mmCIF file of C-alpha atoms and ligand atoms in Angstrom:
data_model
loop_
_atom_site.group_PDB
_atom_site.id
_atom_site.type_symbol
_atom_site.label_atom_id
_atom_site.label_comp_id
_atom_site.label_asym_id
_atom_site.label_seq_id
_atom_site.Cartn_x
_atom_site.Cartn_y
_atom_site.Cartn_z
ATOM 1 C CA MET S 1 0.047 -0.045 -0.160
ATOM 2 C CA ASN S 2 1.211 3.559 -0.773
ATOM 3 C CA ASP S 3 1.325 5.664 2.219
ATOM 4 C CA ARG S 4 2.983 8.657 0.740
ATOM 5 C CA HIS S 5 1.018 11.954 0.449
ATOM 6 C CA PRO S 6 -0.620 12.955 -2.790
ATOM 7 C CA GLU S 7 1.625 16.087 -3.264
ATOM 8 C CA THR S 8 4.707 13.730 -3.146
ATOM 9 C CA ASP S 9 3.268 11.142 -5.659
ATOM 10 C CA ALA S 10 2.151 13.877 -7.991
ATOM 11 C CA ILE S 11 6.008 15.060 -8.171
ATOM 12 C CA ARG S 12 7.803 11.671 -7.735
ATOM 13 C CA THR S 13 5.886 9.546 -10.006
ATOM 14 C CA GLN S 14 7.996 9.067 -13.220
ATOM 15 C CA VAL S 15 8.340 6.588 -15.930
ATOM 16 C CA PRO S 16 11.757 4.967 -16.071
ATOM 17 C CA THR S 17 14.509 7.106 -17.185
ATOM 18 C CA SER S 18 16.339 6.781 -20.687
ATOM 19 C CA ALA S 19 19.957 6.217 -21.162
ATOM 20 C CA GLU S 20 20.375 9.938 -20.857
ATOM 21 C CA ARG S 21 19.723 9.838 -16.931
ATOM 22 C CA GLU S 22 17.194 12.928 -17.350
ATOM 23 C CA HIS S 23 15.852 14.131 -14.128
ATOM 24 C CA ALA S 24 12.458 15.147 -15.710
ATOM 25 C CA VAL S 25 10.718 13.020 -18.280
ATOM 26 C CA PRO S 26 11.537 14.028 -21.797
ATOM 27 C CA LEU S 27 8.999 14.496 -24.686
ATOM 28 C CA TYR S 28 8.514 11.288 -26.455
ATOM 29 C CA LEU S 29 7.236 12.639 -29.773
ATOM 30 C CA THR S 30 7.181 9.333 -31.826
ATOM 31 C CA SER S 31 4.255 7.842 -33.545
ATOM 32 C CA SER S 32 5.649 4.339 -33.088
ATOM 33 C CA PHE S 33 8.060 2.328 -31.244
ATOM 34 C CA VAL S 34 10.563 -0.423 -32.921
ATOM 35 C CA PHE S 35 10.751 -4.027 -32.289
ATOM 36 C CA ASP S 36 14.056 -5.633 -31.364
ATOM 37 C CA THR S 37 12.856 -9.194 -32.851
ATOM 38 C CA ALA S 38 10.083 -10.587 -34.611
ATOM 39 C CA GLU S 39 9.318 -12.425 -31.554
ATOM 40 C CA GLN S 40 9.060 -9.288 -29.559
ATOM 41 C CA ALA S 41 6.594 -7.687 -31.888
ATOM 42 C CA ARG S 42 4.422 -10.730 -31.726
ATOM 43 C CA ALA S 43 4.536 -10.688 -28.088
ATOM 44 C CA LEU S 44 3.733 -7.205 -27.512
ATOM 45 C CA PHE S 45 0.613 -7.491 -29.914
ATOM 46 C CA ALA S 46 -0.352 -10.647 -28.111
ATOM 47 C CA ASP S 47 -0.425 -8.755 -24.698
ATOM 48 C CA GLU S 48 2.123 -11.114 -23.560
ATOM 49 C CA LEU S 49 4.644 -8.275 -22.865
ATOM 50 C CA PRO S 50 4.086 -4.859 -21.642
ATOM 51 C CA GLY S 51 5.501 -2.060 -23.585
ATOM 52 C CA ASN S 52 4.741 0.782 -26.235
ATOM 53 C CA ILE S 53 3.674 -0.242 -29.779
ATOM 54 C CA TYR S 54 2.179 2.762 -31.402
ATOM 55 C CA SER S 55 1.292 6.230 -29.679
ATOM 56 C CA ARG S 56 -2.584 5.943 -30.300
ATOM 57 C CA TYR S 57 -2.405 2.801 -27.846
ATOM 58 C CA SER S 58 0.111 4.272 -25.372
ATOM 59 C CA ASN S 59 3.194 6.508 -24.960
ATOM 60 C CA PRO S 60 5.424 7.159 -22.000
ATOM 61 C CA ASN S 61 4.256 10.650 -21.676
ATOM 62 C CA THR S 62 0.600 9.583 -21.397
ATOM 63 C CA ASP S 63 1.500 6.423 -19.339
ATOM 64 C CA GLU S 64 3.261 8.990 -16.777
ATOM 65 C CA PHE S 65 0.262 11.498 -16.685
ATOM 66 C CA ILE S 66 -2.086 8.453 -16.030
ATOM 67 C CA ALA S 67 0.268 6.875 -13.313
ATOM 68 C CA LYS S 68 0.080 9.902 -11.437
ATOM 69 C CA LEU S 69 -3.545 10.482 -11.567
ATOM 70 C CA CYS S 70 -4.377 7.023 -10.682
ATOM 71 C CA LYS S 71 -2.251 7.613 -7.497
ATOM 72 C CA LEU S 72 -4.189 10.852 -6.747
ATOM 73 C CA GLU S 73 -7.601 9.326 -7.234
ATOM 74 C CA GLY S 74 -6.793 5.764 -5.853
ATOM 75 C CA ALA S 75 -7.512 4.129 -9.003
ATOM 76 C CA GLU S 76 -6.209 0.916 -10.285
ATOM 77 C CA ASP S 77 -5.681 2.008 -14.017
ATOM 78 C CA GLY S 78 -6.637 4.647 -16.431
ATOM 79 C CA LEU S 79 -6.782 5.962 -19.966
ATOM 80 C CA ALA S 80 -5.776 9.351 -21.237
ATOM 81 C CA THR S 81 -7.969 11.166 -23.750
ATOM 82 C CA ALA S 82 -7.769 14.254 -25.995
ATOM 83 C CA SER S 83 -10.388 16.328 -24.188
ATOM 84 C CA GLY S 84 -12.791 15.959 -21.202
ATOM 85 C CA MET S 85 -15.577 15.257 -23.629
ATOM 86 C CA ALA S 86 -13.654 12.411 -25.314
ATOM 87 C CA ALA S 87 -13.207 11.047 -21.512
ATOM 88 C CA VAL S 88 -17.054 11.459 -20.878
ATOM 89 C CA PHE S 89 -18.028 9.801 -24.195
ATOM 90 C CA ALA S 90 -15.443 6.931 -23.879
ATOM 91 C CA SER S 91 -16.587 6.110 -20.208
ATOM 92 C CA LEU S 92 -20.117 5.633 -21.810
ATOM 93 C CA ALA S 93 -19.653 4.355 -25.272
ATOM 94 C CA GLY S 94 -16.819 2.142 -24.236
ATOM 95 C CA LEU S 95 -19.211 0.283 -21.629
ATOM 96 C CA LEU S 96 -22.779 0.505 -23.067
ATOM 97 C CA SER S 97 -24.663 -1.163 -25.936
ATOM 98 C CA SER S 98 -27.793 -0.428 -27.644
ATOM 99 C CA GLY S 99 -30.578 -1.048 -25.406
ATOM 100 C CA ASP S 100 -28.745 0.046 -22.181
ATOM 101 C CA HIS S 101 -30.051 2.775 -20.022
ATOM 102 C CA VAL S 102 -28.177 5.439 -17.574
ATOM 103 C CA VAL S 103 -29.336 7.327 -14.902
ATOM 104 C CA ALA S 104 -27.597 10.669 -14.794
ATOM 105 C CA SER S 105 -27.828 14.026 -12.764
ATOM 106 C CA ARG S 106 -29.903 16.605 -14.275
ATOM 107 C CA ALA S 107 -27.306 19.313 -13.336
ATOM 108 C CA ILE S 108 -24.697 18.535 -15.904
ATOM 109 C CA PHE S 109 -22.055 19.676 -18.119
ATOM 110 C CA GLY S 110 -23.675 21.264 -21.390
ATOM 111 C CA SER S 111 -22.032 19.039 -23.778
ATOM 112 C CA THR S 112 -22.757 15.940 -21.565
ATOM 113 C CA HIS S 113 -26.392 16.814 -21.566
ATOM 114 C CA GLN S 114 -26.191 16.953 -25.440
ATOM 115 C CA LEU S 115 -24.561 13.502 -25.400
ATOM 116 C CA PHE S 116 -27.380 12.028 -23.349
ATOM 117 C CA THR S 117 -30.334 13.783 -25.011
ATOM 118 C CA LYS S 118 -29.109 13.819 -28.694
ATOM 119 C CA LEU S 119 -26.101 11.616 -29.388
ATOM 120 C CA LEU S 120 -26.329 8.416 -27.278
ATOM 121 C CA PRO S 121 -30.042 7.954 -28.251
ATOM 122 C CA ARG S 122 -28.836 7.505 -31.980
ATOM 123 C CA TRP S 123 -27.245 4.133 -30.786
ATOM 124 C CA GLY S 124 -30.184 3.068 -28.746
ATOM 125 C CA ILE S 125 -28.549 4.158 -25.312
ATOM 126 C CA THR S 126 -31.154 6.153 -23.252
ATOM 127 C CA SER S 127 -31.095 7.912 -19.961
ATOM 128 C CA ASP S 128 -33.115 9.669 -17.288
ATOM 129 C CA TYR S 129 -32.247 12.401 -15.332
ATOM 130 C CA ALA S 130 -32.476 12.635 -11.337
ATOM 131 C CA ASP S 131 -31.951 15.575 -8.907
ATOM 132 C CA LEU S 132 -28.293 15.497 -7.785
ATOM 133 C CA GLY S 133 -29.147 16.248 -4.206
ATOM 134 C CA ASP S 134 -31.727 13.482 -3.904
ATOM 135 C CA ALA S 135 -30.193 9.933 -3.766
ATOM 136 C CA SER S 136 -33.721 8.316 -3.685
ATOM 137 C CA GLN S 137 -34.562 9.896 -7.157
ATOM 138 C CA PHE S 138 -31.617 7.927 -8.751
ATOM 139 C CA GLU S 139 -32.974 4.768 -7.162
ATOM 140 C CA ALA S 140 -36.486 5.592 -8.463
ATOM 141 C CA ARG S 141 -35.180 6.108 -12.044
ATOM 142 C CA ILE S 142 -33.459 2.536 -12.246
ATOM 143 C CA ARG S 143 -34.896 0.290 -14.769
ATOM 144 C CA PRO S 144 -34.236 -3.431 -15.501
ATOM 145 C CA ASN S 145 -31.917 -2.211 -18.374
ATOM 146 C CA THR S 146 -30.021 0.394 -16.396
ATOM 147 C CA LYS S 147 -26.219 -0.024 -16.535
ATOM 148 C CA ALA S 148 -24.718 2.986 -14.947
ATOM 149 C CA ILE S 149 -25.156 6.142 -13.007
ATOM 150 C CA PHE S 150 -23.439 9.246 -14.161
ATOM 151 C CA ILE S 151 -22.884 12.368 -11.792
ATOM 152 C CA GLU S 152 -20.948 15.582 -11.472
ATOM 153 C CA THR S 153 -20.450 16.833 -8.203
ATOM 154 C CA PRO S 154 -20.239 19.844 -7.755
ATOM 155 C CA SER S 155 -22.301 20.592 -10.577
ATOM 156 C CA ASN S 156 -21.430 22.970 -13.330
ATOM 157 C CA PRO S 157 -22.580 25.738 -12.949
ATOM 158 C CA GLY S 158 -25.176 25.478 -10.237
ATOM 159 C CA LEU S 159 -22.609 23.969 -7.614
ATOM 160 C CA ALA S 160 -25.183 21.401 -6.335
ATOM 161 C CA LEU S 161 -23.666 18.407 -4.670
ATOM 162 C CA GLY S 162 -24.554 14.517 -4.985
ATOM 163 C CA ASP S 163 -23.896 12.523 -1.915
ATOM 164 C CA LEU S 164 -21.178 10.226 -3.026
ATOM 165 C CA ASP S 165 -21.529 7.610 -0.332
ATOM 166 C CA ALA S 166 -25.190 7.430 -0.793
ATOM 167 C CA ILE S 167 -25.022 7.071 -4.660
ATOM 168 C CA GLY S 168 -22.078 4.877 -4.440
ATOM 169 C CA ALA S 169 -23.864 2.494 -1.922
ATOM 170 C CA LEU S 170 -26.826 2.627 -4.335
ATOM 171 C CA ALA S 171 -24.844 1.636 -7.359
ATOM 172 C CA LYS S 172 -23.036 -1.132 -5.336
ATOM 173 C CA ALA S 173 -26.377 -2.510 -4.160
ATOM 174 C CA ARG S 174 -27.959 -2.514 -7.639
ATOM 175 C CA GLY S 175 -24.694 -3.767 -9.597
ATOM 176 C CA LEU S 176 -24.529 -0.594 -11.555
ATOM 177 C CA VAL S 177 -21.282 1.255 -12.943
ATOM 178 C CA LEU S 178 -20.892 4.692 -10.898
ATOM 179 C CA ILE S 179 -19.233 7.162 -12.994
ATOM 180 C CA VAL S 180 -18.267 10.657 -11.582
ATOM 181 C CA ASP S 181 -17.078 13.685 -13.546
ATOM 182 C CA ASN S 182 -14.594 14.991 -11.027
ATOM 183 C CA CYS S 183 -13.553 18.049 -12.945
ATOM 184 C CA PHE S 184 -14.520 20.670 -10.649
ATOM 185 C CA THR S 185 -12.743 19.373 -7.562
ATOM 186 C CA THR S 186 -9.779 17.342 -8.773
ATOM 187 C CA PRO S 187 -8.544 14.403 -6.807
ATOM 188 C CA TYR S 188 -6.771 16.959 -4.396
ATOM 189 C CA LEU S 189 -10.121 17.894 -3.002
ATOM 190 C CA GLN S 190 -12.473 14.820 -3.509
ATOM 191 C CA GLN S 191 -11.771 11.184 -4.732
ATOM 192 C CA PRO S 192 -15.032 9.429 -5.652
ATOM 193 C CA ILE S 193 -13.437 6.149 -5.936
ATOM 194 C CA ARG S 194 -12.993 6.022 -2.117
ATOM 195 C CA HIS S 195 -16.793 6.492 -1.867
ATOM 196 C CA GLY S 196 -17.586 3.813 -4.202
ATOM 197 C CA ALA S 197 -17.391 5.216 -7.867
ATOM 198 C CA HIS S 198 -16.041 2.651 -10.527
ATOM 199 C CA LEU S 199 -14.757 5.269 -13.004
ATOM 200 C CA VAL S 200 -13.870 8.920 -12.531
ATOM 201 C CA VAL S 201 -13.739 11.275 -15.515
ATOM 202 C CA HIS S 202 -11.817 14.440 -16.069
ATOM 203 C CA SER S 203 -11.537 17.460 -18.256
ATOM 204 C CA ALA S 204 -7.870 17.979 -17.674
ATOM 205 C CA THR S 205 -8.288 21.220 -19.785
ATOM 206 C CA LYS S 206 -9.347 22.702 -16.356
ATOM 207 C CA TYR S 207 -7.642 22.525 -13.167
ATOM 208 C CA MET S 208 -5.117 19.743 -14.019
ATOM 209 C CA ASP S 209 -3.338 21.998 -16.619
ATOM 210 C CA GLY S 210 -4.607 24.940 -14.766
ATOM 211 C CA GLN S 211 -3.172 27.398 -17.074
ATOM 212 C CA GLY S 212 -5.593 27.670 -19.823
ATOM 213 C CA ARG S 213 -3.352 26.371 -22.290
ATOM 214 C CA THR S 214 -3.889 22.454 -23.025
ATOM 215 C CA LEU S 215 -6.770 20.429 -23.826
ATOM 216 C CA GLY S 216 -6.958 16.888 -22.322
ATOM 217 C CA GLY S 217 -8.937 14.281 -20.443
ATOM 218 C CA ALA S 218 -8.640 11.137 -18.503
ATOM 219 C CA VAL S 219 -10.856 8.109 -17.359
ATOM 220 C CA VAL S 220 -9.564 6.334 -14.401
ATOM 221 C CA GLY S 221 -11.041 3.531 -12.247
ATOM 222 C CA SER S 222 -11.092 -0.342 -11.778
ATOM 223 C CA ALA S 223 -8.663 -2.338 -13.927
ATOM 224 C CA ALA S 224 -11.494 -4.485 -15.261
ATOM 225 C CA LEU S 225 -13.428 -1.647 -16.585
ATOM 226 C CA ILE S 226 -10.451 0.380 -17.935
ATOM 227 C CA LYS S 227 -9.552 -2.770 -19.859
ATOM 228 C CA GLU S 228 -12.861 -2.484 -21.663
ATOM 229 C CA LEU S 229 -12.202 1.242 -22.389
ATOM 230 C CA ARG S 230 -8.966 0.894 -23.548
ATOM 231 C CA PHE S 231 -10.301 -1.614 -26.292
ATOM 232 C CA PHE S 232 -12.780 1.130 -27.151
ATOM 233 C CA ALA S 233 -10.073 3.931 -27.368
ATOM 234 C CA ARG S 234 -7.544 1.765 -28.987
ATOM 235 C CA HIS S 235 -9.858 1.352 -31.906
ATOM 236 C CA THR S 236 -11.673 4.699 -32.204
ATOM 237 C CA GLY S 237 -8.692 6.957 -31.557
ATOM 238 C CA PRO S 238 -9.521 9.636 -28.734
ATOM 239 C CA ALA S 239 -5.803 9.517 -27.761
ATOM 240 C CA LEU S 240 -4.284 12.410 -25.751
ATOM 241 C CA SER S 241 -1.126 13.783 -27.702
ATOM 242 C CA PRO S 242 2.214 13.047 -25.926
ATOM 243 C CA PHE S 243 3.005 16.684 -25.961
ATOM 244 C CA ASN S 244 -0.223 17.537 -24.028
ATOM 245 C CA ALA S 245 0.209 14.616 -21.702
ATOM 246 C CA TRP S 246 3.693 15.958 -20.951
ATOM 247 C CA VAL S 247 2.355 19.356 -20.075
ATOM 248 C CA LEU S 248 -0.529 17.771 -17.949
ATOM 249 C CA SER S 249 2.018 15.373 -16.014
ATOM 250 C CA LYS S 250 4.231 18.481 -15.305
ATOM 251 C CA SER S 251 1.008 20.398 -14.327
ATOM 252 C CA LEU S 252 0.150 17.843 -11.677
ATOM 253 C CA GLU S 253 3.249 18.451 -9.790
ATOM 254 C CA THR S 254 1.892 21.940 -8.819
ATOM 255 C CA LEU S 255 -1.834 20.944 -8.452
ATOM 256 C CA ALA S 256 -1.795 20.940 -4.625
ATOM 257 C CA VAL S 257 -0.417 24.278 -4.273
ATOM 258 C CA ARG S 258 -2.535 25.792 -7.088
ATOM 259 C CA MET S 259 -5.754 24.205 -5.556
ATOM 260 C CA ASP S 260 -5.019 25.679 -2.204
ATOM 261 C CA ARG S 261 -4.760 29.081 -3.600
ATOM 262 C CA HIS S 262 -7.752 28.777 -5.829
ATOM 263 C CA CYS S 263 -9.925 27.625 -2.663
ATOM 264 C CA ASP S 264 -8.607 30.405 -0.598
ATOM 265 C CA ASN S 265 -9.234 33.060 -3.214
ATOM 266 C CA ALA S 266 -12.779 31.613 -3.962
ATOM 267 C CA LEU S 267 -13.759 31.398 -0.336
ATOM 268 C CA ALA S 268 -12.588 35.193 -0.018
ATOM 269 C CA VAL S 269 -14.582 36.194 -2.998
ATOM 270 C CA ALA S 270 -17.632 34.164 -1.848
ATOM 271 C CA THR S 271 -17.383 35.803 1.611
ATOM 272 C CA HIS S 272 -16.958 39.149 0.305
ATOM 273 C CA PHE S 273 -19.952 39.365 -2.102
ATOM 274 C CA GLU S 274 -22.361 37.397 0.103
ATOM 275 C CA GLY S 275 -25.036 39.976 1.353
ATOM 276 C CA LYS S 276 -23.696 42.773 -0.842
ATOM 277 C CA PRO S 277 -26.221 45.080 -2.671
ATOM 278 C CA GLY S 278 -26.880 44.027 -6.076
ATOM 279 C CA VAL S 279 -26.047 40.481 -5.386
ATOM 280 C CA ARG S 280 -29.370 38.204 -4.692
ATOM 281 C CA SER S 281 -27.222 35.182 -3.571
ATOM 282 C CA VAL S 282 -23.773 33.713 -3.403
ATOM 283 C CA ARG S 283 -23.306 29.821 -3.945
ATOM 284 C CA TYR S 284 -20.114 28.139 -2.634
ATOM 285 C CA PRO S 285 -19.807 24.758 -1.158
ATOM 286 C CA PHE S 286 -17.854 25.818 1.761
ATOM 287 C CA LEU S 287 -20.058 28.925 2.889
ATOM 288 C CA PRO S 288 -22.286 28.041 5.605
ATOM 289 C CA SER S 289 -25.276 29.374 3.511
ATOM 290 C CA HIS S 290 -24.961 26.590 0.909
ATOM 291 C CA PRO S 291 -27.874 24.269 1.424
ATOM 292 C CA GLN S 292 -25.412 21.152 1.181
ATOM 293 C CA HIS S 293 -22.636 22.663 3.509
ATOM 294 C CA ALA S 294 -22.477 19.815 5.699
ATOM 295 C CA LEU S 295 -22.362 17.290 2.736
ATOM 296 C CA ALA S 296 -19.511 19.698 1.199
ATOM 297 C CA LYS S 297 -17.442 19.420 4.433
ATOM 298 C CA ARG S 298 -17.791 15.697 4.442
ATOM 299 C CA GLN S 299 -16.744 14.774 1.090
ATOM 300 C CA MET S 300 -14.767 17.790 0.002
ATOM 301 C CA SER S 301 -11.370 18.807 1.777
ATOM 302 C CA GLN S 302 -11.921 22.435 0.633
ATOM 303 C CA GLY S 303 -14.643 24.359 -1.407
ATOM 304 C CA GLY S 304 -12.939 24.338 -4.812
ATOM 305 C CA GLY S 305 -12.355 27.468 -7.108
ATOM 306 C CA ILE S 306 -15.831 28.256 -8.624
ATOM 307 C CA VAL S 307 -18.164 30.813 -6.956
ATOM 308 C CA VAL S 308 -21.716 31.640 -8.358
ATOM 309 C CA LEU S 309 -22.918 34.844 -7.986
ATOM 310 C CA VAL S 310 -26.705 35.569 -8.727
ATOM 311 C CA LEU S 311 -27.189 39.155 -9.325
ATOM 312 C CA GLU S 312 -30.188 41.428 -8.949
ATOM 313 C CA GLY S 313 -31.606 42.386 -12.283
ATOM 314 C CA GLY S 314 -31.482 39.474 -14.338
ATOM 315 C CA ILE S 315 -30.025 38.969 -17.742
ATOM 316 C CA GLU S 316 -29.528 42.657 -18.444
ATOM 317 C CA ARG S 317 -27.528 43.455 -15.279
ATOM 318 C CA ALA S 318 -25.407 40.316 -15.922
ATOM 319 C CA ARG S 319 -24.694 41.655 -19.379
ATOM 320 C CA ARG S 320 -23.692 45.058 -18.033
ATOM 321 C CA PHE S 321 -21.606 43.283 -15.434
ATOM 322 C CA LEU S 322 -19.715 41.207 -18.035
ATOM 323 C CA ASP S 323 -19.144 44.212 -20.188
ATOM 324 C CA ALA S 324 -17.848 46.312 -17.128
ATOM 325 C CA LEU S 325 -14.970 43.657 -16.242
ATOM 326 C CA ARG S 326 -11.326 45.309 -16.637
ATOM 327 C CA LEU S 327 -9.210 42.683 -15.147
ATOM 328 C CA VAL S 328 -11.245 39.583 -14.979
ATOM 329 C CA SER S 329 -11.571 37.826 -18.242
ATOM 330 C CA HIS S 330 -15.074 36.848 -19.887
ATOM 331 C CA SER S 331 -14.416 33.346 -21.373
ATOM 332 C CA PRO S 332 -16.050 30.013 -21.245
ATOM 333 C CA ASN S 333 -13.154 28.248 -19.700
ATOM 334 C CA LEU S 334 -12.520 27.524 -15.861
ATOM 335 C CA GLY S 335 -9.739 26.369 -13.806
ATOM 336 C CA ASP S 336 -7.190 28.848 -14.941
ATOM 337 C CA THR S 337 -4.668 31.038 -13.261
ATOM 338 C CA ARG S 338 -6.661 33.935 -14.638
ATOM 339 C CA THR S 339 -10.007 34.696 -13.088
ATOM 340 C CA ILE S 340 -12.817 33.959 -15.453
ATOM 341 C CA VAL S 341 -16.342 34.951 -15.562
ATOM 342 C CA THR S 342 -19.142 33.027 -17.600
ATOM 343 C CA HIS S 343 -22.739 33.687 -18.134
ATOM 344 C CA PRO S 344 -24.259 30.269 -18.581
ATOM 345 C CA THR S 345 -27.645 31.406 -19.724
ATOM 346 C CA SER S 346 -26.384 33.116 -22.779
ATOM 347 C CA THR S 347 -23.173 30.823 -23.451
ATOM 348 C CA THR S 348 -22.543 27.342 -22.194
ATOM 349 C CA HIS S 349 -26.161 26.540 -21.297
ATOM 350 C CA SER S 350 -27.800 28.532 -24.160
ATOM 351 C CA LYS S 351 -28.832 25.218 -25.896
ATOM 352 C CA LEU S 352 -31.093 24.196 -23.008
ATOM 353 C CA THR S 353 -34.620 25.489 -22.698
ATOM 354 C CA GLU S 354 -35.465 28.197 -20.191
ATOM 355 C CA ALA S 355 -37.295 25.443 -18.205
ATOM 356 C CA GLU S 356 -34.440 22.931 -18.407
ATOM 357 C CA ARG S 357 -32.063 25.763 -17.067
ATOM 358 C CA VAL S 358 -34.426 26.795 -14.308
ATOM 359 C CA ALA S 359 -34.541 23.135 -13.243
ATOM 360 C CA VAL S 360 -31.000 23.022 -12.432
ATOM 361 C CA GLY S 361 -30.797 26.534 -10.864
ATOM 362 C CA ILE S 362 -29.394 28.588 -13.811
ATOM 363 C CA VAL S 363 -31.274 31.727 -13.595
ATOM 364 C CA PRO S 364 -30.619 34.589 -15.873
ATOM 365 C CA GLY S 365 -28.602 36.712 -13.315
ATOM 366 C CA LEU S 366 -26.450 33.771 -12.744
ATOM 367 C CA VAL S 367 -22.630 34.361 -13.299
ATOM 368 C CA ARG S 368 -20.148 31.693 -12.817
ATOM 369 C CA VAL S 369 -16.588 32.911 -11.418
ATOM 370 C CA SER S 370 -13.712 30.647 -11.794
ATOM 371 C CA VAL S 371 -11.518 32.311 -9.025
ATOM 372 C CA GLY S 372 -7.776 32.427 -10.612
ATOM 373 C CA LEU S 373 -4.476 32.993 -8.779
ATOM 374 C CA GLU S 374 -4.022 36.736 -9.265
ATOM 375 C CA HIS S 375 -3.904 38.558 -5.752
ATOM 376 C CA VAL S 376 -7.439 38.108 -4.478
ATOM 377 C CA ALA S 377 -7.686 41.843 -3.594
ATOM 378 C CA ASP S 378 -7.457 42.919 -7.392
ATOM 379 C CA VAL S 379 -10.006 40.314 -8.338
ATOM 380 C CA ILE S 380 -12.431 41.421 -5.785
ATOM 381 C CA ALA S 381 -11.900 45.186 -6.767
ATOM 382 C CA ASP S 382 -12.568 44.455 -10.259
ATOM 383 C CA LEU S 383 -15.881 42.309 -9.619
ATOM 384 C CA GLU S 384 -16.868 44.978 -7.193
ATOM 385 C CA GLN S 385 -16.311 48.062 -9.683
ATOM 386 C CA ALA S 386 -18.350 45.839 -12.316
ATOM 387 C CA LEU S 387 -21.150 45.424 -9.887
ATOM 388 C CA SER S 388 -21.294 49.067 -9.110
ATOM 389 C CA ALA S 389 -20.995 50.039 -12.899
ATOM 390 C CA SER S 390 -23.809 47.612 -13.881
ATOM 391 C CA ALA S 391 -26.154 48.755 -11.210
HETATM 392 C C1 PLP U 1 -15.053 21.394 -19.259
HETATM 393 C C2 PLP U 1 -15.739 20.053 -18.839
HETATM 394 C C3 PLP U 1 -15.802 19.033 -19.404
HETATM 395 C C4 PLP U 1 -15.501 19.046 -21.018
HETATM 396 O O1 PLP U 1 -14.061 18.976 -20.954
HETATM 397 P P1 PLP U 1 -13.346 19.397 -22.368
HETATM 398 O O2 PLP U 1 -11.693 19.242 -21.963
HETATM 399 O O3 PLP U 1 -13.638 20.967 -22.633
HETATM 400 O O4 PLP U 1 -13.635 18.657 -23.481
HETATM 401 C C5 PLP U 1 -16.685 18.028 -18.964
HETATM 402 N N1 PLP U 1 -17.229 18.084 -17.702
HETATM 403 C C6 PLP U 1 -16.970 19.235 -17.008
HETATM 404 C C7 PLP U 1 -17.571 19.374 -15.501
HETATM 405 C C8 PLP U 1 -16.337 20.333 -17.429
HETATM 406 O O5 PLP U 1 -16.265 21.384 -16.783
#
């Protein structure tokens, strides 16, 4: 058993060094690997020998990134993908067949919603939504052909929480695969596998890269399930590029220190704006006013880097607020060093109907703030002046 701390594993997990004895892993920008003998080639293809064959299957850079992530999540094995959505899609399409059914949380990433409602049904895979905060609804939606439960906690952008222990116990009791999108927290704050999840998916584009420069994703979990997903990925090709894997592996070395600062800054922003004139409400898991504050404290070590502000004055006020920002960026990303504000109603969640948005708490005045690593006083000052200017 590994008893080192996650910060240490994220730094000290390395693929074997080359003949050069380098201290940090080099970039393995190679499409394929050479065979020493005909027998070695045969054995590698027959899975009788471990080793690299072709970078769509595996590469030392993706191996290192995944080895670190598995240690952080407490997972047996994993798969790197070109984006978070490739990871979400692989986790479902790699396991499910026509006729299968999934129970998913209604509050879910916009593209994941499109996947469940528009794309997977093309191949006969159907789904039903349950309210993330109510484990009994998940149970009520289970059908004889249900194979998996898919949740995101905290949800994007509503910051609702799912009870990982309760939903994990349900999945276990009913023999279902529990898949958790852990993008908002990263394994530094929350480890769903320790609560009964079988697979964890990530958009590494967000906090893992952490600097708004790299697309990537991953699925980690039980060795048996990852084996199935690896077969799917090997023959459908959602592979992560070695260069992006190299960046992401390096970025995991600083995940802990970055997350500590994101969380400190986010808590400061949330605390500052709660009760301010012009702000109807503030949502942040580690504010006592969050309706699931006790659950947040139980399953998350800190509150994360995302704060939701619901502004008075609806969509018009929200638009004026965005246009008045001077330092903070208006962009659809999150988990960047730079603080970013997003207006889900008009951008990331614009494809949902008004009723679908309201059902997951996305009201017109809601803005999502991904609090970055700038000095928090400067972030607060800019949000404050935009709030005044938009009044
Ligand atoms: C961004 C995001 C994704 C998709 O990730 P990409 O890397 O953009 O494909 C999936 N889930 C959540 C919760 C996200 O925030």
